[in-house]
Coordinates of C-alpha atoms in Angstrom, one line a residue:
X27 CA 9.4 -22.4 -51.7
X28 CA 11.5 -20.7 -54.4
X29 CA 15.6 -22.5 -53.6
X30 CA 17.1 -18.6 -54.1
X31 CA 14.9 -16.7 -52.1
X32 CA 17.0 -15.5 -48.9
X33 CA 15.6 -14.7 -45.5
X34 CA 16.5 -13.6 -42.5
X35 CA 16.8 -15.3 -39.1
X36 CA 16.2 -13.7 -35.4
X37 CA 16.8 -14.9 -32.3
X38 CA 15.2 -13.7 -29.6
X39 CA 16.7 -14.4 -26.5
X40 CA 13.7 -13.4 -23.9
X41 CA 13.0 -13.4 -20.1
X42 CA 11.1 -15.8 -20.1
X43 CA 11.8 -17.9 -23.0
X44 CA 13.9 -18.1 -26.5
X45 CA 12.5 -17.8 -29.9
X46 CA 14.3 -18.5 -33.5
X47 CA 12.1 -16.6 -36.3
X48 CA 12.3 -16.7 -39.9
X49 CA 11.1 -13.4 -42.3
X50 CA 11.3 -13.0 -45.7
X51 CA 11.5 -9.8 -47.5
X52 CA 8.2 -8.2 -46.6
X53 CA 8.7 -8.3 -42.5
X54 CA 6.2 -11.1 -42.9
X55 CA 6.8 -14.4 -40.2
X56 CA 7.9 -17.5 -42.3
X57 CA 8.4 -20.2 -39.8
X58 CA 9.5 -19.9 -35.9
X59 CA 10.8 -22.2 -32.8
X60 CA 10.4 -21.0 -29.2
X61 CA 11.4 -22.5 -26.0
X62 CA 10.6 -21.6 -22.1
X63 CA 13.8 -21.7 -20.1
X64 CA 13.4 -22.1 -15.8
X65 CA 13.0 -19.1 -13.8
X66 CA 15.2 -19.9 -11.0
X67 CA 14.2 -18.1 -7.4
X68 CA 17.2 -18.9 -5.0
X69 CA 16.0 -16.2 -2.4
X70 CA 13.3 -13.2 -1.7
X71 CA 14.4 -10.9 -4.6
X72 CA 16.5 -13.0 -6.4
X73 CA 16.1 -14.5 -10.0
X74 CA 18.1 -16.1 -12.2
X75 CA 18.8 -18.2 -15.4
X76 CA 20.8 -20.8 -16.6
X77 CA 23.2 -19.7 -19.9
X78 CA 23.7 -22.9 -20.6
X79 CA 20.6 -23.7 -20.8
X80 CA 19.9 -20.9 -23.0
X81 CA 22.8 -21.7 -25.3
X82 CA 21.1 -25.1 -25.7
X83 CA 17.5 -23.4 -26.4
X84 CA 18.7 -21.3 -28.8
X85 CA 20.4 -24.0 -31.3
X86 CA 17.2 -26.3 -30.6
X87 CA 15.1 -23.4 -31.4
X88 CA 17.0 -22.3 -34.4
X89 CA 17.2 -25.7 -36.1
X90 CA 13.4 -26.1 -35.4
X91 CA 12.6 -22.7 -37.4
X92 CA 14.9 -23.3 -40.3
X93 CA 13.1 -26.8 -40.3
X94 CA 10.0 -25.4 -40.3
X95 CA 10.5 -23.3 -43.3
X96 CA 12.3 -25.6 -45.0
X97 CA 15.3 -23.8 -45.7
X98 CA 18.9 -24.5 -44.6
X99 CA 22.0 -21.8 -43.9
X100 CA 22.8 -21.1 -47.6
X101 CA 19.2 -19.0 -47.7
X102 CA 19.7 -16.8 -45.0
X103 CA 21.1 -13.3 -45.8
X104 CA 22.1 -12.5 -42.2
X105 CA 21.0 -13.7 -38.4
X106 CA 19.8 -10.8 -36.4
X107 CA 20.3 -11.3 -32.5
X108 CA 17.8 -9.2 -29.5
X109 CA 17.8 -10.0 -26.2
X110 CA 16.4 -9.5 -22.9
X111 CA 18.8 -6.2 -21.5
X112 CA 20.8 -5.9 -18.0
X113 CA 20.4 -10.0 -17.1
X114 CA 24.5 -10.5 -16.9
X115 CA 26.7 -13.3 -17.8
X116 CA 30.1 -14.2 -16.8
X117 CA 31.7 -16.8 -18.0
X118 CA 35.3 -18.1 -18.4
X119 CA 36.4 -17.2 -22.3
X120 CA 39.0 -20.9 -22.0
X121 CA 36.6 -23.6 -21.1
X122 CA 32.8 -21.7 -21.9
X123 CA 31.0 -22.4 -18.6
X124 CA 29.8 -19.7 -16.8
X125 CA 31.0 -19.0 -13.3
X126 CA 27.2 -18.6 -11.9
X127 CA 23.7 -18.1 -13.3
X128 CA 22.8 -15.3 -15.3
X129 CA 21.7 -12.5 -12.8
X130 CA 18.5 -11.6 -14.3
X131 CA 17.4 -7.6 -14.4
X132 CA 14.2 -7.9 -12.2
X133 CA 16.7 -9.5 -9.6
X134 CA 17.6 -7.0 -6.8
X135 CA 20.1 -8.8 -4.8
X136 CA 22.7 -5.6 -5.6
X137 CA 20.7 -3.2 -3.5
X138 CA 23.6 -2.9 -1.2
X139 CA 26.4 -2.7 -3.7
X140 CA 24.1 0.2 -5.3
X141 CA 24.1 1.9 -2.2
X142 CA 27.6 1.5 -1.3
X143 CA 28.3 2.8 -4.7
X144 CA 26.2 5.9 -4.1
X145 CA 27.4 7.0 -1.0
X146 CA 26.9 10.5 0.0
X147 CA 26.5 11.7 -3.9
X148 CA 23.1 9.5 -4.5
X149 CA 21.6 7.6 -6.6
X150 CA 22.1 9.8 -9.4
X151 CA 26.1 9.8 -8.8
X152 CA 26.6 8.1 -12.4
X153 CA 23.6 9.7 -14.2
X154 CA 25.2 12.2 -16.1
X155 CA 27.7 10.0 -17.7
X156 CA 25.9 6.8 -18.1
X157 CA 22.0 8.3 -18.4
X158 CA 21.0 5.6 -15.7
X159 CA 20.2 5.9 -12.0
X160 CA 21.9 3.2 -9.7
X161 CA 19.4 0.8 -9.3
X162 CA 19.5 -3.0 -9.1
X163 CA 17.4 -3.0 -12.6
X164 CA 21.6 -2.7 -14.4
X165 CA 24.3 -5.0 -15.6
X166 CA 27.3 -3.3 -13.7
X167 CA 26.6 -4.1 -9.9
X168 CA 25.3 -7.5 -10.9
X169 CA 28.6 -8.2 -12.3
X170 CA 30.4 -6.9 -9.3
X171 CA 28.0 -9.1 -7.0
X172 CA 29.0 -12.4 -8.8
X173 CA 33.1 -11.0 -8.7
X174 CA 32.8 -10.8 -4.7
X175 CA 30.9 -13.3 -4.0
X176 CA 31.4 -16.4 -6.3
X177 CA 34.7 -18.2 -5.0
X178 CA 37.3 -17.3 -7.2
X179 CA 35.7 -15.3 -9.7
X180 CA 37.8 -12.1 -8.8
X181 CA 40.7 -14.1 -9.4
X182 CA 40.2 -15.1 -12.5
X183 CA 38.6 -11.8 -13.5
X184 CA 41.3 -10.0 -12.9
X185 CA 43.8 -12.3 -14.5
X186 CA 42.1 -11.7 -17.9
X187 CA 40.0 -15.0 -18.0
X188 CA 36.5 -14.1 -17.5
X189 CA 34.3 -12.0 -20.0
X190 CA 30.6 -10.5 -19.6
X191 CA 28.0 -9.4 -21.4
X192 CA 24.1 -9.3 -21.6
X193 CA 22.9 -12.3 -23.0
X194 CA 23.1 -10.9 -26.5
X195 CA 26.9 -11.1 -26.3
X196 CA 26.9 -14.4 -24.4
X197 CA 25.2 -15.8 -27.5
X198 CA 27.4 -14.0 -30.0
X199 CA 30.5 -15.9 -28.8
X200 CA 28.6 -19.1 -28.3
X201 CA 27.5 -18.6 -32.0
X202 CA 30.8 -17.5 -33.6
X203 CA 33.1 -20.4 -32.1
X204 CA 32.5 -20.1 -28.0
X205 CA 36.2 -20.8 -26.8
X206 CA 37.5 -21.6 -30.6
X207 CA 38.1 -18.4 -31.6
X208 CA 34.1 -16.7 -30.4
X209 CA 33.6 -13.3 -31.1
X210 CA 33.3 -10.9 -27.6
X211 CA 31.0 -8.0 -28.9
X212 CA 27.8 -6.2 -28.0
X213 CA 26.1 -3.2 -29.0
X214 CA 25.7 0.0 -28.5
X215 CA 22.0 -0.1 -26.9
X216 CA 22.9 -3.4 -24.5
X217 CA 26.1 -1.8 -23.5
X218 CA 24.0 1.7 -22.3
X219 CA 22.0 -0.6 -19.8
X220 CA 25.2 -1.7 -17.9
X221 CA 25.7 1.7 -15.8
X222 CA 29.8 1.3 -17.3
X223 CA 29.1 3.2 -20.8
X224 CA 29.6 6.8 -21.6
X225 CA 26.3 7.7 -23.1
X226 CA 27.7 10.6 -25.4
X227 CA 31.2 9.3 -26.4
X228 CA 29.8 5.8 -26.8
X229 CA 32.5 3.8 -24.7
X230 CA 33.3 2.3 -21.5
X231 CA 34.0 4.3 -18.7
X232 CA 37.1 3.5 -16.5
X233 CA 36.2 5.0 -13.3
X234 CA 33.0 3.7 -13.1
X235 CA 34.4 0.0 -14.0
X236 CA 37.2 0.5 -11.4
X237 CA 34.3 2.0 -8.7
X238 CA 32.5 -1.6 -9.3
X239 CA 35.8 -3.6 -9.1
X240 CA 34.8 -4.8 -12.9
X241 CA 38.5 -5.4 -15.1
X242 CA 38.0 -3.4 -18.3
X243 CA 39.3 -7.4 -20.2
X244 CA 35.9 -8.7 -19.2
X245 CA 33.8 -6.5 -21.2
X246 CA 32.9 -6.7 -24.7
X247 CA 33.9 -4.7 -27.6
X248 CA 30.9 -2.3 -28.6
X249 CA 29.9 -2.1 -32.5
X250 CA 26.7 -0.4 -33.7
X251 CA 23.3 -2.0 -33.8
X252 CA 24.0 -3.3 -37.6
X253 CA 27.5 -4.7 -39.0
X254 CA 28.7 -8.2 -39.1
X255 CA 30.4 -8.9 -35.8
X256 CA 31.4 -12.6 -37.0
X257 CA 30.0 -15.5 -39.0
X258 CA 28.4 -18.7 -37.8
X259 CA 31.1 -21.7 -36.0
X260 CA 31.9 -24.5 -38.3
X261 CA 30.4 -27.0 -36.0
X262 CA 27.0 -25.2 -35.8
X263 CA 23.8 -25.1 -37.7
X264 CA 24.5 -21.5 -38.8
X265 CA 28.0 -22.0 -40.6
X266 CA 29.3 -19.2 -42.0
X267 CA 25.7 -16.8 -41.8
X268 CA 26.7 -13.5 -40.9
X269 CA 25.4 -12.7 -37.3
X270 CA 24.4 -8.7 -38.2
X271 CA 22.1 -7.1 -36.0
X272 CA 21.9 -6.5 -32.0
X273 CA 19.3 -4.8 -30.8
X274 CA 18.3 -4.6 -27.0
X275 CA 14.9 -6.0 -26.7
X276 CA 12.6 -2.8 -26.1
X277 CA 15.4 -1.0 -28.8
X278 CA 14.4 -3.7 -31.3
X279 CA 11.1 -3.5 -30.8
X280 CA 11.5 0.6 -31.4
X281 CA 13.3 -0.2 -34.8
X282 CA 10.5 -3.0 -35.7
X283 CA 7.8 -0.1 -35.0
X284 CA 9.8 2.4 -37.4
X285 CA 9.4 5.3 -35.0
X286 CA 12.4 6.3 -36.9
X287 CA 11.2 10.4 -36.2
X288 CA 12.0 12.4 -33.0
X289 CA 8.8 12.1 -30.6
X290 CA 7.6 8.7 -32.1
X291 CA 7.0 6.1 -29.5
X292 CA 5.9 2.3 -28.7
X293 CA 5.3 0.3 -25.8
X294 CA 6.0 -3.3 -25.6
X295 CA 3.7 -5.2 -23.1
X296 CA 6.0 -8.5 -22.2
X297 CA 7.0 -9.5 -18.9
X298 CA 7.4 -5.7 -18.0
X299 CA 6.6 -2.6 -19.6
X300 CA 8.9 -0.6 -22.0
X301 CA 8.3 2.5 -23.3
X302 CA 10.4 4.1 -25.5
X303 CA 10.1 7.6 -27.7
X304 CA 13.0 8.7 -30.0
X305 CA 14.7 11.7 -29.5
X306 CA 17.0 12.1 -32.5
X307 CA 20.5 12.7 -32.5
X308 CA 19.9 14.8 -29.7
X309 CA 20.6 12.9 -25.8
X310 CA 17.8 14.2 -23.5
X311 CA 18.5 14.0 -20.0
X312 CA 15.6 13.1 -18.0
X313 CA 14.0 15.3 -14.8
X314 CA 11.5 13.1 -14.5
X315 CA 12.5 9.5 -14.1
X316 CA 13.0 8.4 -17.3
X317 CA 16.1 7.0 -18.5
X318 CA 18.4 8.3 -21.6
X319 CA 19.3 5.4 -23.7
X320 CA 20.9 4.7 -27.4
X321 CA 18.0 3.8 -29.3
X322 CA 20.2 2.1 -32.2
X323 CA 23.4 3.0 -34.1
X324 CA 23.6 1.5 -38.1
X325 CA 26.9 0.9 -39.5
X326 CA 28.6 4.3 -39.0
X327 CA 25.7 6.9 -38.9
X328 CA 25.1 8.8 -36.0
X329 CA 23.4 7.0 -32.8
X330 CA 20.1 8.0 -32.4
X331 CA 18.8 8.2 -28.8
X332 CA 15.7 7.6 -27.1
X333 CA 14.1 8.4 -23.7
X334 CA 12.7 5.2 -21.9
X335 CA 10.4 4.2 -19.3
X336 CA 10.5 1.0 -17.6
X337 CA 8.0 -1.2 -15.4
X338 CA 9.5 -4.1 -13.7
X339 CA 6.0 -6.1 -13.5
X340 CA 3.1 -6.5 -16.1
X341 CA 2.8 -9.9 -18.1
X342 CA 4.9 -11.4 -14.8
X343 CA 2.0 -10.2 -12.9
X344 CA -0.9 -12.5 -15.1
X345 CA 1.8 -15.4 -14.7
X346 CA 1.5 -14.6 -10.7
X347 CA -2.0 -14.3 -10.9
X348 CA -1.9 -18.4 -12.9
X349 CA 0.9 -19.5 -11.1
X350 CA 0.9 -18.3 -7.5
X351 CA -2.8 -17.7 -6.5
X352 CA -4.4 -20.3 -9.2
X353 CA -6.7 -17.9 -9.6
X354 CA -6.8 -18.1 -13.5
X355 CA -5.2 -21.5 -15.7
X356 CA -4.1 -19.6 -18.4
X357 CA -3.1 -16.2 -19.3
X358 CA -5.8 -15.8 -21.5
X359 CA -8.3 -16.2 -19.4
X360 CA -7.6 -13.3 -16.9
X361 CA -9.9 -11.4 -19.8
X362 CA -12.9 -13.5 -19.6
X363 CA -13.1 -13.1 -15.7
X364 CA -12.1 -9.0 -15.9
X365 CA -15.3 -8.6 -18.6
X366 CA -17.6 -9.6 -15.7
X367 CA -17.6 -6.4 -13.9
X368 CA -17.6 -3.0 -15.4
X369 CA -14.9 -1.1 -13.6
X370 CA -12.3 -2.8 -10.6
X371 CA -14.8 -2.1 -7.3
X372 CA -12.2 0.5 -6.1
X373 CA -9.2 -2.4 -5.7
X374 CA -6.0 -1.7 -7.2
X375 CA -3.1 -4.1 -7.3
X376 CA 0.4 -1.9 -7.3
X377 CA 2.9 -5.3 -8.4
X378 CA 6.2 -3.9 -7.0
X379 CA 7.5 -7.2 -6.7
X380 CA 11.2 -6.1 -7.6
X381 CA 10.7 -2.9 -6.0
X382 CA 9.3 0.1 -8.3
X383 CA 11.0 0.8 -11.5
X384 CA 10.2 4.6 -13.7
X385 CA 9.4 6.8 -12.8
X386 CA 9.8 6.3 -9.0
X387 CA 13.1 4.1 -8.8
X388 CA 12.3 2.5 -5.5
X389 CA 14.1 -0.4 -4.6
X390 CA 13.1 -1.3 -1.6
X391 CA 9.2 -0.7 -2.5
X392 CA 6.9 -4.1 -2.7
X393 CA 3.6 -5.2 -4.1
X394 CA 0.3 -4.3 -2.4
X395 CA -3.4 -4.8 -3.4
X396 CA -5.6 -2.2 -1.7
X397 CA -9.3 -1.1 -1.8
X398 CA -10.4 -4.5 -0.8
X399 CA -13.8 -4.9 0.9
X400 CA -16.5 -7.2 1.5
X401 CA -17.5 -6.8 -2.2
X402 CA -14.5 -7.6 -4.4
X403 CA -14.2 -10.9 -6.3
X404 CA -12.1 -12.2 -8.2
X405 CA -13.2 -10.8 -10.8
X406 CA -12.3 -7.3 -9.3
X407 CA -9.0 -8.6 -8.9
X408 CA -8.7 -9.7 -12.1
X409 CA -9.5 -6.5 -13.8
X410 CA -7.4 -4.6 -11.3
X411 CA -4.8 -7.2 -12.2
X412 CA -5.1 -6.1 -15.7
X413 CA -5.5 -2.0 -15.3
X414 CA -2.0 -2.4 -13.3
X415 CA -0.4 -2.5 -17.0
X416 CA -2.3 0.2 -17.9
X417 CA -2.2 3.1 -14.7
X418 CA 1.9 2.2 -14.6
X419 CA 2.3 2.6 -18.5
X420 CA -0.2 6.2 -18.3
X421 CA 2.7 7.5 -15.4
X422 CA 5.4 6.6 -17.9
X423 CA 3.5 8.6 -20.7
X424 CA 3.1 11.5 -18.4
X425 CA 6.4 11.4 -17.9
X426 CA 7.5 11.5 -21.1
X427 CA 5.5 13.7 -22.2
X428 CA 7.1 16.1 -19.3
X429 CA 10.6 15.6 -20.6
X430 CA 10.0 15.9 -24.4
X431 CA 8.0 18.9 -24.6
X432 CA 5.7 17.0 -26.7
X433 CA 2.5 15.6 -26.0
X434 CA 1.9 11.7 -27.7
X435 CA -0.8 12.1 -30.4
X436 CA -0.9 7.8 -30.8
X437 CA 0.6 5.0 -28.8
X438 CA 2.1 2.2 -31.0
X439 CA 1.7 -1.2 -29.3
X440 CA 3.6 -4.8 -29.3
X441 CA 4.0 -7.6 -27.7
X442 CA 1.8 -10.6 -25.8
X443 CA 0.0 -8.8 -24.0
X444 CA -2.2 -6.5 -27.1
X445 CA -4.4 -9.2 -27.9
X446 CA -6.3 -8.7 -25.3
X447 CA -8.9 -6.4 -26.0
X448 CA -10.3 -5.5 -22.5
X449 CA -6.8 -4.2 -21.7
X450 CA -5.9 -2.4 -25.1
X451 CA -9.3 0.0 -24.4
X452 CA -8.7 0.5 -21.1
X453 CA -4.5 1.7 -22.2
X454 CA -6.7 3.8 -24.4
X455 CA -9.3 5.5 -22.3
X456 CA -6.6 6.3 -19.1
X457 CA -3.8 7.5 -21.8
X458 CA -6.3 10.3 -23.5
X459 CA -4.9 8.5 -26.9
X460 CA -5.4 6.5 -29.6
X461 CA -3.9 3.2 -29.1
X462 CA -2.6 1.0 -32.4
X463 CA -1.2 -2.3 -32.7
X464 CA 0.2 -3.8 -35.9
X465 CA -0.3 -6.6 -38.6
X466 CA 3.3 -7.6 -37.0
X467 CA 2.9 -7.8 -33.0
X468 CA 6.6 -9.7 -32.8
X469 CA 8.0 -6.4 -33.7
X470 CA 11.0 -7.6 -31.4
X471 CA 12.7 -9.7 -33.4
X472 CA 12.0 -7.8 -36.0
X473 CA 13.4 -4.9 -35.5
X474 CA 16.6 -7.6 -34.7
X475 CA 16.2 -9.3 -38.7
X476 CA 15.9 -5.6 -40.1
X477 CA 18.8 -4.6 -38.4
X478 CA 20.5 -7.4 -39.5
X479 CA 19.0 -7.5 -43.1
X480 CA 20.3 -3.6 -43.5
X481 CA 24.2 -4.3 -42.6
X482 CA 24.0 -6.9 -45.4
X483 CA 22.3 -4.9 -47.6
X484 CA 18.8 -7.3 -47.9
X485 CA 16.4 -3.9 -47.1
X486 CA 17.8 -0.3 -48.2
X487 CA 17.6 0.9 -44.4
X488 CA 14.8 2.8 -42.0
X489 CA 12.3 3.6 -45.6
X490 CA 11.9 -0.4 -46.5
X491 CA 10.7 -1.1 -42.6
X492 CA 8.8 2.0 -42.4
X493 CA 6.8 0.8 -46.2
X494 CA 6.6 -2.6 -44.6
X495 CA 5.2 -1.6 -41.1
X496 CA 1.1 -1.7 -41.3
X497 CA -2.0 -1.0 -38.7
X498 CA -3.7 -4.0 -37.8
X499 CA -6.4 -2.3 -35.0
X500 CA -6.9 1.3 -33.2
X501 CA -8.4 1.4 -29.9
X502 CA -10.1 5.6 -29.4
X503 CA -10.3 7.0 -25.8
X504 CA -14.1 7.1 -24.5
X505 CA -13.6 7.3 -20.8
X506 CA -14.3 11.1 -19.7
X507 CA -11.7 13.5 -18.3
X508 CA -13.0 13.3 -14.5
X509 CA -13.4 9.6 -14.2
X510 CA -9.5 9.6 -15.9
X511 CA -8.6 11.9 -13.6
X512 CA -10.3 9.8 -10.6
X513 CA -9.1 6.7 -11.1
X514 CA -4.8 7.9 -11.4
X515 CA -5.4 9.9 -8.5
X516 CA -6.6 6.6 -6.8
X517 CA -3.8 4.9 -8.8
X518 CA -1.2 6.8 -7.8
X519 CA -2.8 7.0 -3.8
X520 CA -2.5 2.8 -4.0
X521 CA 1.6 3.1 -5.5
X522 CA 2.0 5.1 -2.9
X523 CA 1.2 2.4 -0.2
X524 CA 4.4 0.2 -1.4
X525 CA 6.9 2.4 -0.5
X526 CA 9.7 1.7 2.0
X527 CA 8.5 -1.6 2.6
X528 CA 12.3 -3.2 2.8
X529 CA 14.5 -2.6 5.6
X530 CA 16.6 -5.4 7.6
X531 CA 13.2 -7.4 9.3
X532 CA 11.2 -7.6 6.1
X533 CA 15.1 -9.2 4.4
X534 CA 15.1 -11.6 8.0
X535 CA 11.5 -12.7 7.2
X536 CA 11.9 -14.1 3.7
X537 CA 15.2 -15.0 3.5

């Protein structure tokens, strides 16, 4: 390996786990380090992770990347940093600990701080300002949850000691010095998931921070998506590197897909399902349960914006599937059992497990699997299990599709789950589209080391990632119109069974 070639590190802080990845010029994967943090369950509805934890995954991971490509610090040209978006931190800035576990977004302990917030004006009280419904899914109330209900925190907060952030920005101060001088920033995209940014003037509202009893001293400065916020601590493996890019996860993965023109869109098939199509310079305001969100901001050029759909449960429902019914061993082989039978034998599983996310935004909604009979196997299940991706990503299409004014001539496609086959075709046939995946699938933390690489001048902005993106497969449609139209009707018959499932028995039952 040439000693003056330069690369750049990501770090991608995930839900599920954290991953350090090296790329060199091309957008091509060098050498990586990943690391599964716990998924802590306290109660019915509630998850959460330990920052510290994190913290300590993300040096191990970074020095086992670097390792890997055997290079060191002096060969990196910048670290880019995305994240997974809305799980809040709070932490005291004197001594670095945090004051509880990270609230993580699927967690929807905040229902009735949401509700208190809406009061008589609804659910969309904040929308106009922010782009967001209230809805558990955000930063904001899980920052007021911890503030009244962690001894002390309030306190503290409001005598200037504590700071928040996503865990983008929880990992920027850890990175640049922690308590010794760590830099409190985020970015434009994780700072329009908290409900407490102004989505058009690009700061943090007031009145809404005041509504949620959140002191304006805790939040972080926002930057754009590509600058250097601060350089690597002293003590670190990363001394001195210039930390560069933050991206939001699904934003990221946007930027890694270079749909860099209005009405280009991706999905990203992790844990959940994300969405996204850019809309320019131009902030659309959703009618049909979509949210408006930045899709990234570099250096000081306009912020571009995207509409984006979000489902709560799709890889998280394979892991169910493994971990909670034993049904399969590994994730891989939900596949093998779904290619037994030809269609799902009328079952449908509806995964609401943290309520229903776009385009529905309902809360109190929970998972059902319906259609059973005498006939369904596993196997049924299994392929149900699967199409669930697939029927909840179609409604966020349609969706989109109603707000832009412009029907989706291709899907772009990353994450875990596109490797499997079964699933990609079947995206394909209910969607009416062409579905396409690329040579790169971690388009993630990409899109986080191109950011990064553009601030510091390694690739000559958007034109570089667009020449380096490239199509690795296409999936065509060849299911016909009525049995598409058949199977959402039946779809959408079998989301409908999960609604208002939550009131104060079902919370006495599994609490």
């Amino acid at each position: 390996m040439n000693d003056d070639q330069k690369y750049i590190l990501a770090i991608d802080q995930g839900t599920t786990s954290t991953r350090a990845i090296v790329f060199d010029h091309g957008g091509q994967i060098v050498a990586s380090g990943q690391r599964e943090h716990e998924q802590i369950f306290p109660k019915s509805g509630w998850v959460e992770h330990d920052p510290m934890e994190i913290w300590e995954n993300t040096r191990r991971v970074i020095g086992e990347a670097l390792t890997a490509a055997e290079i060191n610090r002096h060969q990196l040209a910048a670290v880019g940093i995305t994240n997974q978006r809305e799980t809040a931190v709070v932490w005291d800035k004197n001594t670095g600990q945090p004051v509880y576990n990270a609230i993580v977004w699927q967690d929807t302990r905040t229902q009735k701080i949401c509700d208190r917030l809406a009061g008589d004006a609804g659910a969309d009280k904040y929308k106009e300002r922010v782009g967001l419904p209230l809805a558990t899914y955000f930063s904001g109330p899980k920052v007021a949850w911890i503030l009244e209900n962690v001894e002390g925190a309030k306190e503290k907060a409001e005598a200037g000691d504590l700071l928040f952030g996503n865990t983008d920005a929880w990992l920027v101060w850890n990175l640049t010095g922690g308590a010794s001088g760590g830099v409190h920033v985020t970015d434009v995209t994780n700072a329009s998931r908290t409900m407490l940014m102004n989505i058009d003037t690009l700061d943090w509202n007031a009145d809404i921070a005041a509504d949620m009893g959140i002191p304006l001293s805790m939040l972080p400065e926002i930057k754009s998506s590509s600058e250097v916020y601060g350089h690597g601590r002293k003590q670190g493996v990363l001394v001195d590197a210039p930390i560069a890019g933050i991206l939001g996860d699904q934003q990221a993965a946007t930027f890694g897909q270079a749909c860099f023109e209005i009405g280009q869109a991706k999905n990203t098939y992790g844990t959940g399902n994300f969405m996204l199509i850019n809309t320019g310079e131009e902030l659309v305001r959703s009618e049909n349960g979509l949210l408006t969100t930045v899709c990234y901001k570099i250096g000081d050029n306009k912020p571009i914006y995207a509409l984006e759909g979000s489902v709560a449960v799709t890889g998280s429902l394979v892991q169910w599937v493994r971990d909670n019914l034993g049904l399969i061993k590994d994730a891989p082989e939900i596949e093998d059992l779904a290619k037994q039978v030809d269609d799902n034998g009328g079952c449908y599983v509806v995964p609401a497990f943290s309520g229903l996310f776009a385009p529905y935004w309902k809360s109190d909604a929970r998972g059902a699997i319906v259609g059973l009979t005498r006939y369904i196997t596993k196997n049924h299940i299994a392929r149900a299990t699967l199409e669930a991706t697939a029927f909840q990503s179609a409604e966020l299409l349609e969706a989109m599709n109603a707000d832009s004014g412009v029907d989706l001539t291709e899907l772009k496609v990353d994450g875990g789950m596109v490797m499997n086959e079964t699933l990609m075709q079947f995206q394909a046939d209910i969607l009416g589209v062409p579905v396409v995946r690329p040579k790169v699938i971690e388009t993630t933390a990409l899109g986080a080391a191109y950011a990064a690489g553009i601030a510091v001048g390694f690739w000559n902005g958007e034109q570089d990632v667009i020449d380096n993106w490239a199509e690795d497969k296409r999936w065509e449609p060849n299911m016909d119109e009525e049995t598409r139209a058949r199977s959402l009707r039946l779809w959408k018959k079998a989301v409908e069974r999960t609604f208002d499932w939550v009131d104060e028995d079902t919370e006495a039952a599994t609490a």
